[in-house]
Coordinates of C-alpha atoms and ligand atoms in Angstrom, one line a residue:
X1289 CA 0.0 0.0 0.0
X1290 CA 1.1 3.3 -1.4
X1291 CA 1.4 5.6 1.7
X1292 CA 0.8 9.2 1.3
X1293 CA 3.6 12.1 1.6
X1294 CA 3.2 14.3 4.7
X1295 CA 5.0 16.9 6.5
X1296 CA 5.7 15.5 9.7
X1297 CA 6.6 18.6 11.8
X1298 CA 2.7 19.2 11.6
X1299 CA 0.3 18.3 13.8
X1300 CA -1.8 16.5 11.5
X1301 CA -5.5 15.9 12.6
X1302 CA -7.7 13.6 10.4
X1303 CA -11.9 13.7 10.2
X1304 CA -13.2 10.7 8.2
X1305 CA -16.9 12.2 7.4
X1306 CA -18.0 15.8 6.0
X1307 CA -21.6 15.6 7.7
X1308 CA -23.3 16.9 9.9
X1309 CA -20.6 16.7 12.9
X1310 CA -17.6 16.2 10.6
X1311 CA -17.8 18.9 8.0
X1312 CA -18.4 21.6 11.0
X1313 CA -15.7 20.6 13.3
X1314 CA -13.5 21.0 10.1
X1315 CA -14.4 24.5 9.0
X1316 CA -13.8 25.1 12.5
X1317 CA -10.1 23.4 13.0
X1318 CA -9.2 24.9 9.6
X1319 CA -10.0 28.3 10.9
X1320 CA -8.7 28.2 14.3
X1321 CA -5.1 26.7 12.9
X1322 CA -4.8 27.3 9.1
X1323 CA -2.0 25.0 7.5
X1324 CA 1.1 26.7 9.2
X1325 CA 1.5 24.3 12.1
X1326 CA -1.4 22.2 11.5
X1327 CA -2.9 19.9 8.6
X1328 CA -6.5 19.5 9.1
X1329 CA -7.4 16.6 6.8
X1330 CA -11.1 15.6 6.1
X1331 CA -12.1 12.4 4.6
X1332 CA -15.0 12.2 2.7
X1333 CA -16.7 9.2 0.4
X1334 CA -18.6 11.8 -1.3
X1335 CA -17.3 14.9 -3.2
X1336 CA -20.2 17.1 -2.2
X1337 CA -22.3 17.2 1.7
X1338 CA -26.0 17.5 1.6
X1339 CA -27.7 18.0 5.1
X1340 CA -29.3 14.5 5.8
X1341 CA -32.6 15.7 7.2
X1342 CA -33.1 17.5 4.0
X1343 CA -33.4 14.3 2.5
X1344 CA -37.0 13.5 2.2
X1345 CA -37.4 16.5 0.3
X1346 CA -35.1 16.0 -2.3
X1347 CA -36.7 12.0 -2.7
X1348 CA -40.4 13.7 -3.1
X1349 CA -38.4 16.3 -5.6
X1350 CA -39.9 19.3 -3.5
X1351 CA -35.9 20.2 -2.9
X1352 CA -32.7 20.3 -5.5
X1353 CA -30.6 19.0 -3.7
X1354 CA -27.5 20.6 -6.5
X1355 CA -28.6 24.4 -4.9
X1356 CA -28.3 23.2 -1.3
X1357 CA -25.2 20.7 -1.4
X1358 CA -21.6 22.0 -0.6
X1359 CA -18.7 20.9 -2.8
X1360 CA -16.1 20.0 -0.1
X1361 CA -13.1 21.1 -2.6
X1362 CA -14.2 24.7 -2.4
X1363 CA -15.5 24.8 0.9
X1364 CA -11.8 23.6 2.6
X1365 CA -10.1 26.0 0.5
X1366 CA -12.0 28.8 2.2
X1367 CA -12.1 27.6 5.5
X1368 CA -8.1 26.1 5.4
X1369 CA -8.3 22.3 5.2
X1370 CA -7.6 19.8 3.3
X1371 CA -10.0 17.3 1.7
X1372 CA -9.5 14.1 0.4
X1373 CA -11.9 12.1 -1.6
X1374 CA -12.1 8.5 -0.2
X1375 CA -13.7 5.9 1.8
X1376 CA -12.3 4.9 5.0
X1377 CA -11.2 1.3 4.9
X1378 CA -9.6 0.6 8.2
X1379 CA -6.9 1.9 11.0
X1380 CA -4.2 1.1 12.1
X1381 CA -3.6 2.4 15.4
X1382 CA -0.2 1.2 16.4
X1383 CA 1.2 3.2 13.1
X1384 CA -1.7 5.5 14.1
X1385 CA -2.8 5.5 10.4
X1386 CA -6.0 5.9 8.3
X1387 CA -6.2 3.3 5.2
X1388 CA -8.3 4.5 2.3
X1389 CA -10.1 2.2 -0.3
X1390 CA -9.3 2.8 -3.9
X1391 CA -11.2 5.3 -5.3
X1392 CA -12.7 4.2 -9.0
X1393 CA -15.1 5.7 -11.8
X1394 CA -18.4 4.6 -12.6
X1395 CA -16.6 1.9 -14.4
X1396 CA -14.7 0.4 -12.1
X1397 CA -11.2 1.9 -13.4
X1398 CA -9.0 3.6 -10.3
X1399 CA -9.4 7.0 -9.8
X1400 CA -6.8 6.8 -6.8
X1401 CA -5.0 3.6 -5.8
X1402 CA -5.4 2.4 -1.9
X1403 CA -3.1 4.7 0.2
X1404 CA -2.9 5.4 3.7
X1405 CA -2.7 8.4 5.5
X1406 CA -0.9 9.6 8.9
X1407 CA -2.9 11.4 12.3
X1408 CA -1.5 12.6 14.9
X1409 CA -5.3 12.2 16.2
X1410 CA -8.1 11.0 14.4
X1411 CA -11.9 12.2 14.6
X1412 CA -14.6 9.4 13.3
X1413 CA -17.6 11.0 12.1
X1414 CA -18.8 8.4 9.1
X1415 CA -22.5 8.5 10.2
X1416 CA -25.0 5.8 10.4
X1417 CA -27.0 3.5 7.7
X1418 CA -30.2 2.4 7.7
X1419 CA -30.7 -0.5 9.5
X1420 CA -33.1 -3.5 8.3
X1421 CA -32.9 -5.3 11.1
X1422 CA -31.5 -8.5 8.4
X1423 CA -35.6 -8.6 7.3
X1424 CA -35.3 -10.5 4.1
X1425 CA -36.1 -8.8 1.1
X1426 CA -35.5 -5.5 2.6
X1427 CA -32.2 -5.0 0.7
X1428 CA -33.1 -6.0 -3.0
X1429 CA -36.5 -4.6 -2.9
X1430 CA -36.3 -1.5 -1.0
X1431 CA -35.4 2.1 -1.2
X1432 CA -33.5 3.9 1.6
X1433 CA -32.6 7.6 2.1
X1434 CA -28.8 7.3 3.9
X1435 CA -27.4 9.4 0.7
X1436 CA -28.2 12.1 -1.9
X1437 CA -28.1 9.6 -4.9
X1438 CA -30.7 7.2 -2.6
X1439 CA -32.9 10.2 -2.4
X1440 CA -32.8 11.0 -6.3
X1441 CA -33.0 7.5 -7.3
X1442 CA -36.2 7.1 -5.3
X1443 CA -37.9 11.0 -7.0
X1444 CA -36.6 9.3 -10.5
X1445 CA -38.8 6.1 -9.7
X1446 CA -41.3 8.4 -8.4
X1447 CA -41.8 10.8 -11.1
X1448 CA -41.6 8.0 -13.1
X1449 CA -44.5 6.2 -11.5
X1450 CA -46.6 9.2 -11.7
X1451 CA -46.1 9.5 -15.2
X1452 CA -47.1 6.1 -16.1
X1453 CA -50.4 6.9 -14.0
X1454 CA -51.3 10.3 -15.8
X1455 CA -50.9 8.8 -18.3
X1456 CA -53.4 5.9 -18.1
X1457 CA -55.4 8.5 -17.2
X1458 CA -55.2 10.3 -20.3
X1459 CA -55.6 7.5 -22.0
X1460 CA -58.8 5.7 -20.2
X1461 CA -60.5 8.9 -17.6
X1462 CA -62.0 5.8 -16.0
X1463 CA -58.9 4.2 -14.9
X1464 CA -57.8 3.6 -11.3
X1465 CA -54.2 3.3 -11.8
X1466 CA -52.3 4.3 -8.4
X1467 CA -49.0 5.1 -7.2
X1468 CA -48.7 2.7 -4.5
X1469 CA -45.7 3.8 -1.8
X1470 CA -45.0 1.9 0.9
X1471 CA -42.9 3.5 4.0
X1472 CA -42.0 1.5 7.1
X1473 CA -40.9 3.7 10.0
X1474 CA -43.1 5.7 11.7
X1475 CA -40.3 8.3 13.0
X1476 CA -39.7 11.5 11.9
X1477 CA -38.1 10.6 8.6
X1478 CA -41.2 8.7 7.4
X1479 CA -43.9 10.7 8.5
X1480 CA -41.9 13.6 7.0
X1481 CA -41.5 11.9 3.8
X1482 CA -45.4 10.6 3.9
X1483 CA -46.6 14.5 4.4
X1484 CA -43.8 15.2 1.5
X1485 CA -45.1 12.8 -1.0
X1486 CA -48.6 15.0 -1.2
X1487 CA -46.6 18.3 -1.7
X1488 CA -45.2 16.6 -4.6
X1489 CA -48.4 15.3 -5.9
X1490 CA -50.2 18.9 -5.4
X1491 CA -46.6 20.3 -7.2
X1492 CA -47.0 17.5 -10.4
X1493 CA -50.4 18.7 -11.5
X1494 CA -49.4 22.4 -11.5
X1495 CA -46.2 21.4 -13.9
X1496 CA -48.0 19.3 -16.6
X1497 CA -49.2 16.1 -15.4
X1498 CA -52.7 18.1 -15.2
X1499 CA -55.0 14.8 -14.8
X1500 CA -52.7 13.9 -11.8
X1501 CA -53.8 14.6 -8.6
X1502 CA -53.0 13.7 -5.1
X1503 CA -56.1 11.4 -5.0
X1504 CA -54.1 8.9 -7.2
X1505 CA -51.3 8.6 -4.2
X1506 CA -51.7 5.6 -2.1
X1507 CA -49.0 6.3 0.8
X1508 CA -49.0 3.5 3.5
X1509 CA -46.9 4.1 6.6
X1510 CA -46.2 1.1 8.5
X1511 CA -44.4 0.9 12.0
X1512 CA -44.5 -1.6 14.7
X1513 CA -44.8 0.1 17.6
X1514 CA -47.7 1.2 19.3
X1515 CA -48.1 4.4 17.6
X1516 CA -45.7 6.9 15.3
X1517 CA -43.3 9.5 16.2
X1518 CA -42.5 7.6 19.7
X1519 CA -40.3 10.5 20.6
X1520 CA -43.3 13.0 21.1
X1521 CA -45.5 13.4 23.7
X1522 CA -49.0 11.7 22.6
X1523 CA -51.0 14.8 21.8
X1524 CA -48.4 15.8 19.6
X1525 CA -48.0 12.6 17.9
X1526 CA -51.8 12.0 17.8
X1527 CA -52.5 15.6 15.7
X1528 CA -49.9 14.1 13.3
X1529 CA -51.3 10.9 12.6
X1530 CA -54.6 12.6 12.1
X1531 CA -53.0 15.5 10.0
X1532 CA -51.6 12.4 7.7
X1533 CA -54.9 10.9 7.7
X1534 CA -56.5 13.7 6.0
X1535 CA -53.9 14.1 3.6
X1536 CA -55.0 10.8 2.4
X1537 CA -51.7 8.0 4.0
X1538 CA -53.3 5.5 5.8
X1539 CA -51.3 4.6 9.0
X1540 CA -50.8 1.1 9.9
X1541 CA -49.3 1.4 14.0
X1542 CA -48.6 -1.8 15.8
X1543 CA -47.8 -3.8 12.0
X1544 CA -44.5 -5.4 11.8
X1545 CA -43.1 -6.2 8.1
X1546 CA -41.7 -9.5 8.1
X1547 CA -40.4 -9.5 4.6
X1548 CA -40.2 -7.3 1.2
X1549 CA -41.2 -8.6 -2.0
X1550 CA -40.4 -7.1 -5.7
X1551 CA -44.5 -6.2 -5.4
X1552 CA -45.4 -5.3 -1.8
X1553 CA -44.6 -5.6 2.0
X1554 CA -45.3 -8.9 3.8
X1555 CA -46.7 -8.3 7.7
X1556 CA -46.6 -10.3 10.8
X1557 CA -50.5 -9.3 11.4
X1558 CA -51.9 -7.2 8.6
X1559 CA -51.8 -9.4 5.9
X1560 CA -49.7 -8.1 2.4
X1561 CA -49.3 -4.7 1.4
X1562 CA -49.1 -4.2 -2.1
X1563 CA -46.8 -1.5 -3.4
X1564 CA -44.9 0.1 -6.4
X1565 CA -42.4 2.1 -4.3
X1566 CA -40.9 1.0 -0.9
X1567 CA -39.0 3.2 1.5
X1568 CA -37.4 1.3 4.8
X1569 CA -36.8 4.3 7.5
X1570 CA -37.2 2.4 10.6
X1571 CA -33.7 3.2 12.2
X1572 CA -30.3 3.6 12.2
X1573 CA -27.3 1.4 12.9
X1574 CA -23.4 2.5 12.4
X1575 CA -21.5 1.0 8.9
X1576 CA -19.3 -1.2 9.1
X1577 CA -15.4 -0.5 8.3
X1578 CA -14.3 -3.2 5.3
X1579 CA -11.1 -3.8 7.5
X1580 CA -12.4 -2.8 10.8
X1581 CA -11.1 -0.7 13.6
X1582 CA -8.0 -1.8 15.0
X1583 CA -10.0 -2.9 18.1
X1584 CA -11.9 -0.1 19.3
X1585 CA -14.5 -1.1 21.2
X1586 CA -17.9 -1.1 20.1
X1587 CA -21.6 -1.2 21.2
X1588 CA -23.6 -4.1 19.7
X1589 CA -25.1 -1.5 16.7
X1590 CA -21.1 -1.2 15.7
X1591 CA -20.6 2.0 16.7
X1592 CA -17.8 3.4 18.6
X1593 CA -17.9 3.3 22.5
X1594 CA -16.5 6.9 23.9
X1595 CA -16.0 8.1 26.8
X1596 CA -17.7 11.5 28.1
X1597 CA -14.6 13.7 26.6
X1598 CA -15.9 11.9 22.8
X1599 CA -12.4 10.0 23.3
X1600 CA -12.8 6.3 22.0
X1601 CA -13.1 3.9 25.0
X1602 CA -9.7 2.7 24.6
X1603 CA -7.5 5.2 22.6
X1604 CA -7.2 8.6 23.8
X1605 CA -6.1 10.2 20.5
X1606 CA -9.3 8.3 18.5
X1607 CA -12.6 10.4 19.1
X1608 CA -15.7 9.6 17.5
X1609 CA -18.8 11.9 16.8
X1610 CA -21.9 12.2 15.5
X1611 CA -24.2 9.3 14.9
X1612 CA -21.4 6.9 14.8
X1613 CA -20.3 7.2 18.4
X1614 CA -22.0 5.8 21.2
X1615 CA -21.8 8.1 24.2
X1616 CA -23.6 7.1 27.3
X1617 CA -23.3 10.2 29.8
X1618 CA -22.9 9.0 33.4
X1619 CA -26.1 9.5 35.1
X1620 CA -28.3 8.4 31.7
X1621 CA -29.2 4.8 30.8
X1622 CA -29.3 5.3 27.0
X1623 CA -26.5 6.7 24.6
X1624 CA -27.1 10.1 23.5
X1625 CA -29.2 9.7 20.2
X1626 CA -28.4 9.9 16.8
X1627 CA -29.4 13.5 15.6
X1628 CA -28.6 16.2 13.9
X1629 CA -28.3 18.5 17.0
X1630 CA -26.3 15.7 18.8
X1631 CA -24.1 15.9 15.9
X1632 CA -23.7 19.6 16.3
X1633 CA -22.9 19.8 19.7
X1634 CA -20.6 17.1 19.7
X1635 CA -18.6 18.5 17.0
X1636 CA -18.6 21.6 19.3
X1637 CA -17.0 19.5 22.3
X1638 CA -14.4 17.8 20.0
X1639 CA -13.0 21.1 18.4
X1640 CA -12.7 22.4 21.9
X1641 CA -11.2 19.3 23.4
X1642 CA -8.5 19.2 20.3
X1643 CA -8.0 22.5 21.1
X1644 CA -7.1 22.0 24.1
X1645 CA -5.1 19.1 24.1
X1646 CA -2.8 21.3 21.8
X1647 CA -2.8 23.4 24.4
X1648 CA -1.6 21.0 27.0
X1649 CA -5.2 21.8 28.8
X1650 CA -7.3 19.0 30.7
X1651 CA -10.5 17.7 28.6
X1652 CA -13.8 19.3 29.4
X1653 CA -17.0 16.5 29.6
X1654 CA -19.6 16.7 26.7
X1655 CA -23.0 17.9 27.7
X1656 CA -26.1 17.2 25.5
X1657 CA -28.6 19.4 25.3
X1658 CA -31.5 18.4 24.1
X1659 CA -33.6 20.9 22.4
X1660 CA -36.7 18.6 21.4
X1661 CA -37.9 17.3 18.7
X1662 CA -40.0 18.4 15.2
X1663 CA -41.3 16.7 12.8
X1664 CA -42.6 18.9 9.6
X1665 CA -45.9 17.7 7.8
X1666 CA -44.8 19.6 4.7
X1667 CA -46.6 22.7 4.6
X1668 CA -49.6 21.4 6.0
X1669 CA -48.1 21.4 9.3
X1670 CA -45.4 21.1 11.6
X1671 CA -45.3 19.6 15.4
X1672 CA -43.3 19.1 17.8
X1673 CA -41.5 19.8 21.1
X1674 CA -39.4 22.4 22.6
X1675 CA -36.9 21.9 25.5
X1676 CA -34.8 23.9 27.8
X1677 CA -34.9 26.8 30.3
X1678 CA -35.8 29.3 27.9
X1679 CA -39.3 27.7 28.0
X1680 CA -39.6 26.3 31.2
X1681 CA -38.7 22.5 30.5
X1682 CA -40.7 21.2 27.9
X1683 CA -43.3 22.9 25.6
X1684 CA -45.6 21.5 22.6
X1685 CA -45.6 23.6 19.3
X1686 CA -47.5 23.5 16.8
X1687 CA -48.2 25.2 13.5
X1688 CA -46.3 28.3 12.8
X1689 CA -43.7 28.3 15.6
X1690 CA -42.9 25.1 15.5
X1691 CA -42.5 25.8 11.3
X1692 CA -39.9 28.9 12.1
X1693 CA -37.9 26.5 14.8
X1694 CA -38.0 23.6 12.1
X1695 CA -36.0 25.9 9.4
X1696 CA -33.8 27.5 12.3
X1697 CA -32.4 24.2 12.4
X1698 CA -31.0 24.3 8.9
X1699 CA -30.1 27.9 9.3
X1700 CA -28.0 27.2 12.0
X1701 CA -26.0 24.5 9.9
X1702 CA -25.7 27.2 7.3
X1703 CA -24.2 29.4 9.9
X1704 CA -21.9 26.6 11.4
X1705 CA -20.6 25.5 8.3
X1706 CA -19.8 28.6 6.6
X1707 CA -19.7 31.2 9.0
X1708 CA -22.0 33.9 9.7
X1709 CA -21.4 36.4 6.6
X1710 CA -21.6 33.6 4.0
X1711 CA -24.5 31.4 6.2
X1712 CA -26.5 34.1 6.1
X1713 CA -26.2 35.0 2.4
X1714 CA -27.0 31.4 1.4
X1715 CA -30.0 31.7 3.5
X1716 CA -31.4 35.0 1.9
X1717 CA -30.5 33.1 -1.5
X1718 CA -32.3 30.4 -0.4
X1719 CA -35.4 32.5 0.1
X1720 CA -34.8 33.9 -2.5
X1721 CA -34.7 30.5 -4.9
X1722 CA -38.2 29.5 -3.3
X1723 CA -40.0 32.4 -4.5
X1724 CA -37.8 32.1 -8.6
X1725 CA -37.5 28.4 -8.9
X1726 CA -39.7 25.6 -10.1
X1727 CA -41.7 24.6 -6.9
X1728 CA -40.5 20.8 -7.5
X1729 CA -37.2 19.0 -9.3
X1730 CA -39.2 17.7 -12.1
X1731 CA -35.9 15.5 -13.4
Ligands
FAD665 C1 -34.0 11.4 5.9 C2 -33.4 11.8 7.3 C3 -34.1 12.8 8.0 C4 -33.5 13.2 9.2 N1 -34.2 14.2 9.9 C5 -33.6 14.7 11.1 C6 -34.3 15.7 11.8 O1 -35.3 16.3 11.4 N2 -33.7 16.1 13.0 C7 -32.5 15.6 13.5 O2 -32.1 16.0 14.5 N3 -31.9 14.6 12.8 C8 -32.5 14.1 11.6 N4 -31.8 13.1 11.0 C9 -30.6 12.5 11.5 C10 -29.4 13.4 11.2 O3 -29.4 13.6 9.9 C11 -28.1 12.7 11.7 O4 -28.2 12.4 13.1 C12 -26.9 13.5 11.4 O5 -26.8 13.8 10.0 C13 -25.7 12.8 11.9 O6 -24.5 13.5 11.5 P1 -23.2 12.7 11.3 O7 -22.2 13.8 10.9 O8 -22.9 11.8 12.4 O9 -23.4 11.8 10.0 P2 -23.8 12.3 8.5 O10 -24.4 13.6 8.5 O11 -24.6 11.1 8.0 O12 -22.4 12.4 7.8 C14 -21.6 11.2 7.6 C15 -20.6 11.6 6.5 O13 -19.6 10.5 6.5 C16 -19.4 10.1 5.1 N5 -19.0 8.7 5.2 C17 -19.7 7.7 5.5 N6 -19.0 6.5 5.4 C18 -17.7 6.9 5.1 C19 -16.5 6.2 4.8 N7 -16.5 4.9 5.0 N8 -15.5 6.9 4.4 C20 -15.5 8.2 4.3 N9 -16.6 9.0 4.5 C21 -17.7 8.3 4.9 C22 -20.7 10.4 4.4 O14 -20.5 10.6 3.0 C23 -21.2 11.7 5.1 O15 -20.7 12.8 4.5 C24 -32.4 12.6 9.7 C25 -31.7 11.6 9.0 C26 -32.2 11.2 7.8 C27 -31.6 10.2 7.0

């Protein structure tokens, strides 16, 4: 294995993953340190970060994903990292070392051979992937959103779907074609896509597909538990189950899929649903690393055990972050969850922890806040709830509120990962592209 040339009198500090967590604690290295002493080294599979719960929207094609993604060779040469395209194949901790797979084209030919790469210390911040529990089918049959290209591959099949029904329609007025869409999971990712998919529908018929209409959408949302959106209070998840009911999805609570076929959704108790389209959303697990991890401990869904300080359990100059890293805080029983504002604040911890182990400064403890949770119904609605002092422990919001605190959380990944003066001219452009552009992504 090739190994990469590098200028040992740096400190050189390597992030394997631009999301959420990864891509701000990089903007933030590289602007604290610059390259004179330090090399701040990201790692990224892709060549271009999207913000994962934007997701759903660019799979119902209400969001182009190309105006809202961030190319990560521009964005470290602004901020004064370096980026490497490349998926992380394994460590090697002795030689602390990061091994990269070979990079190849779309035809299998190498882009860049396998090479390796020195740290001085190492973040892990690769994320999570859908987990299918090993339910057979799943796999072959079904769509999931962990990426950008899952996302556009599922608005492709959908548009497509569409298409085939308008035109039947055209064709025979007294047709029942259907697009059938099944989505297991009743978190917030399904019920956000579910709520999506009728935006979408109300979007087609205003941009040609006139016969089409949201009455043609059969949306099924299954999830096993008792009820959806098991991280809200039950009010809260009660007005959005009834919210999705009126949109037209019929929600199946307390139905367990047992297996996927190429034409529907086998369940334990509800007998087959038939579908064209299948989503799986029903959590998350960590990947795992082709070549493994040198022997850092992990928690049975393969992430990384760390301690409070977001140092892996067994090698203080590995931290992980973000939804790979299992962090149980003493005094909790659960790990801190896998989110998007866990993933914030622990990139938060970790840049000032590596700052101040440069500094020869003890660790400070990571402290999760949690803010509470949202879940947006499209523009029909948007529920959810608040935490913290500012509103007296916890608070239910609904409707217009809870909409503004919904798109403050983008904002304020705008803001983190491209400072204030740029953040908030991409946000201003952003309004500005809802008013100009096509309401949908229509290829
Ligand atoms: C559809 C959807 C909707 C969501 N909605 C919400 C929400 O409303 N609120 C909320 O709080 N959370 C939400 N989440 C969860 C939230 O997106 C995650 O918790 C958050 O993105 C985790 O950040 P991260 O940096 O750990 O991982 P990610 O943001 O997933 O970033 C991981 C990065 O690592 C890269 N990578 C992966 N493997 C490798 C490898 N082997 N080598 C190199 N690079 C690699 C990926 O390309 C990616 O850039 C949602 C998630 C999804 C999928």
């Amino acid at each position: 294995m090739q190994q990469a040339s590098s200028t040992q009198k740096k400190t050189q500090i390597v992030i394997v993953g631009g999301g959420a967590a990864g891509l701000e604690l990089a903007r933030k290295l590289g602007a604290r340190y610059g390259r004179k002493h330090h090399d701040i080294i990201l790692v990224d599979r892709n060549r271009t970060h999207i913000w994962k719960p934007l997701l759903h929207e660019v799979a119902a094609g209400s969001l182009d994903a190309s105006l809202d993604e961030v190319g990560y060779r521009s964005h470290c040469r602004r901020w004064g990292y370096r980026y490497l395209y490349g998926s992380l194949d394994g460590i090697d901790r002795t030689a602390r070392r990061v091994h990269i797979a070979p990079v190849l084209d779309p035809k299998g030919r190498e882009i860049v051979g396998a090479h390796s790469v020195r740290y001085d210390y190492l973040v892990l911040a690769y994320g999570s992937v859908t987990n299918d529990f090993g339910t057979p089918g799943v796999a072959e049959n079904c769509l999931f959103l962990d990426s950008r290209t899952q996302a556009d591959s599922f608005r492709d099949q959908l548009l497509d779907h569409c298409l085939r029904v308008s035109r039947a329609m055209t064709e025979d007025p007294q047709s029942d074609a259907r697009v059938r869409i099944a989505i297991v999971g009743g978190g917030a990712t399904g019920v956000e896509l579910a709520a999506e998919l009728y935006n979408a529908a109300d979007g087609l018929s205003y941009y040609g597909l006139e016969v089409f209409d949201r009455n043609r959408l059969d949306v099924t949302l299954l999830e096993a538990g008792p009820r959806i959106l098991p991280a809200l209070p039950d009010r809260l998840a009660g007005a959005a189950h009834e919210e999705l009911e009126v949109l037209g999805v019929k929600v199946m609570a307390g139905t367990s899929v047992t297996a996927a076929t190429a034409t529907g959704m086998e369940t334990g108790n509800a007998g087959f649903v038939p579908a064209d389209l299948m989503i799986w959303a029903a959590g998350v697990k960590a990947a795992r690393i082709p070549l493994g991890l040198d022997g850092l401990e992990l928690s049975r869904g393969d992430q990384i055990i760390v301690r409070p300080t977001l140092q892996s359990a067994n090698d203080d100059r590995v931290f992980a972050i973000g939804d790979c890293a299992s962090c149980t805080l003493p005094g909790r029983e659960r790990p801190v969850p896998p989110r998007a504002q866990a993933a914030h604040q622990m990139a938060d911890t970790a840049f000032h922890n590596l700052v101040r182990l440069q500094e020869g400064k003890p660790l400070r403890d990571f402290v999760y806040r949690d803010h509470g949770s949202l879940v947006s119904l499209s523009r029909f609605s948007t529920v959810g709830s608040l935490m913290g002092k500012l509103v007296g422990g916890r608070m239910a919001v609904e409707g217009r509120l809870a909409r503004f605190v919904y798109l403050s959380l983008y904002r304020m990944h705008l803001l983190a990962v491209h400072g204030w003066l740029r953040g908030a001219a991409l946000i201003t452009v952003s309004h500005i592209n809802r008013i100009v552009r096509p309401r949908l992504k229509l290829h």
